[in-house]
Amino acid sequence: MIAQVIVDVAAKQTDRVFEYNIPPELKDVEIGSRVVVPFGRRKVQGFVVGISETTEFSGKLKDLLVVVDELPPLTPELVELSDILAKRIFAYRITLLQTMLPRVMKANYRKILTPLDEETAKLSLFNKEEIDLNEVTDLKQIVKIKKLIEENKAKIEYLVENKAKKKQEYLYNLALGQNAYLNIKAQIKSNAVNQQKLIKDIINNQESYPKTAKQLESELNLSAGFLKQTVEKGWLKRDLIETYRDPLANFKGKNKSKEITLNPGQNRALSKISQAIKERENKTFLLEGVTGSGKTEVYLHAIQKALESGRNALMLVPEISLTPQMVEQVKARFGSNVAVLHSGLSTGERYDEWRRIRRGEAQVVVGARSAVFAPLSNVGLIIIDEEHESSYKQEDTPRYHARDVALLRSKYHHCPLVLGSATPSLASRARAQKGNYELLRLTERANSKALPEVTLIDLKQVEFAGGQFDLSVDLVEKIKEKLARREQVILLLNRRGFANFMLCRSCGYVMQCPNCDISLTMHKDTGQMQCHYCGYKTPIPNKCPNCQETQIRFLGTGTQKVEEELKELIPQASILRMDVDTTRRKGSYKKILDKFGAGEANILLGTQMIAKGLDFPNVTLVGVINADTSLQVPNFNASEKTFDLLTQVSGRAGRADKKGEVMIQTYNPEHYAIELAQSQDYESFYRKEMQVRHQGNYPPFFYTVLISVASKNEQAAAKFAFVVKRKLMQELHAPTIVLGPTPSSIAKIKNQYFYQILVKYKKEDKLNPILHELQDEAQKIKKQGLNVYIDNEPERII
């Protein structure tokens, strides 16, 4: 039998199938298997993407060397999916195959120097061990090694190591009968406390064995050393067993599932989805429901229908911060059937959850973007919550959109896809308008309560509280009023840090990142000036680095500064801040939200991660500190993102019995995105924004491709960008539009200058072949210090 393998080398020359003979001892090779193969002078990992009985190759095929896993890590569906996506999003197939797996399953390659004779092996260089060449940095040693290779006294070997490690623990079982333990008990000395504890537990709780080492250590306070002695005495026997790390351990028993009766609108939506599950239709539903309309409950009932039909379910949420609350609900409903996949898990937890899914031990998967590749088989339902969110688009290679992947998986499994949002993306809403998706609408809140009352505060005409010009007197007074009633407040400012930039009043110097064309942001809690693009940090200066004067000011605002100002204005307030800086540690999202949910703080201040999905019954006020931050971004969808953000965060108020209020501070109260967010009028916004997009020839009326050229040499980047532009202009014709090349709005990032070309088209058969040619060309010119990135349907064009 012949295995068709994609090797772990991401390059144009290797982006194809290589054939290998399957030796008789490797009969367990299947499509999706991870294997080690000889490739030139080295060994590399690869994935089996096909198996055949014959080959057209006339020479002798090399043999597969190793099958890495007992169970193929990828399903045949995911292997097929990688081929389709590679053609659509201009990525090498191996890159997609690797993306589908947990990062820990990526191969670790080592170059080892091995002596070829006994005399060489005795050299002090080897010290009786092989040498890992990746760790050799001494120049004298490098010269010696080179000489040994030339004289054929040593050779280089390439090792492929699997970084993924299973968690194992000892399981202790009874080695004797009940009478034997009674005899042992009679002989144990009274001061042998641990022996007494163990034998007493065995006699009284015989049915609870076998027990893990962890159980015995926690229940009886027995050490690993003591347990080892009991095995040596023949009292217990032990086995090393595989166990899973449990990322849901903290969710157990927190919330009991409640029986909720759906209202007529929810029932109508569920009925349509259930019918598609039953009839195995790959139908796409757009569930458009106002904030608080009970979309989550529709999801949970639909998942139940999929499980009842003997099939599995996949549910995506956009932000890791949404996962704790969503998992809480799904876990309460479906228990141990639930697995989670998101970047907040440790590598070990992610590996274990992924294996549970692959082995069919979890029927419901909840996760962020990359969970769309969960190795579920027999999928009966796919849900994408808050489908409008830009976080579903991967911003670096491979630049896939989770919605597009979900559509392909829905087609493969003949199952419905549900896209849910209070503010659907214009593209999805337009498809529903055309009948490509079926529109299901929830027009009322599930508890029949009114939507919160929204007040716009014009910052051009208000009095500010404090001296920072961030918080109006009206907003501060309303916060105090809510706190006096022991109610909670959510405040949104979509900008982290303390100040946006440092300015010297003597010479006008602004402290900038040395690697990027952007000013550094002040982070007061860490005492650092930081770049949010490349991560560069430097201490906050006491005087101007340019003129050495002390007349420096820190201007602009961020979540840290607002937190400090709130503490001055409302000393009695207990504030939790939620942004990238406070949520770096594992589990920090859940800790912050649990504290707020338990009433340990009365104000939750954060960036856009707090704007959606959160459900706290005691929150009666939402304040938006500056609604204009997303409106001023130079992007075609800035108005849509602003409307979405304001509508979503407004929906966090008044979700239970208490009436909700929203106060939005803005310098542009007359802008249609802000005006219509005040009334949460999505339909009017959709009509207005579609007119604007039509006039500008932007999505969803045109498809778009963004081509970025980057280099440390600005002239080189510009020159090649114009070469690309000329090629496009020669081959493409109206109504296709080619814009650029122009410098990116942030011209330099990580010491690379960026030039961009935007292609807008309706139907252009020649474009895809040209872009694949460009992808191949990019491999060659990389040696010249030029990087080319192709982004199909970009979320951001800046």
CSV table of C-alpha atoms in Angstrom, one decimal, residues 672 687-699 701-702 737 760:
chain,number,residue,atom,x,y,z
A,672,TYR,CA,-26.0,57.7,12.5
A,687,ARG,CA,-30.4,50.0,5.5
A,688,LYS,CA,-28.3,53.2,6.0
A,689,GLU,CA,-24.9,51.3,6.2
A,690,MET,CA,-25.8,49.3,3.0
A,691,GLN,CA,-26.3,52.6,1.2
A,692,VAL,CA,-22.9,53.9,2.3
A,693,ARG,CA,-21.2,50.6,1.3
A,694,HIS,CA,-22.9,50.6,-2.1
A,695,GLN,CA,-21.6,54.1,-2.8
A,696,GLY,CA,-18.1,53.2,-1.8
A,697,ASN,CA,-18.0,49.8,-3.6
A,698,TYR,CA,-17.3,47.9,-0.4
A,699,PRO,CA,-18.5,44.6,1.0
A,701,PHE,CA,-21.4,44.6,-2.7
A,702,PHE,CA,-17.8,43.7,-3.6
A,737,ILE,CA,-11.1,48.0,-8.8
A,760,LYS,CA,-12.3,44.9,-5.0
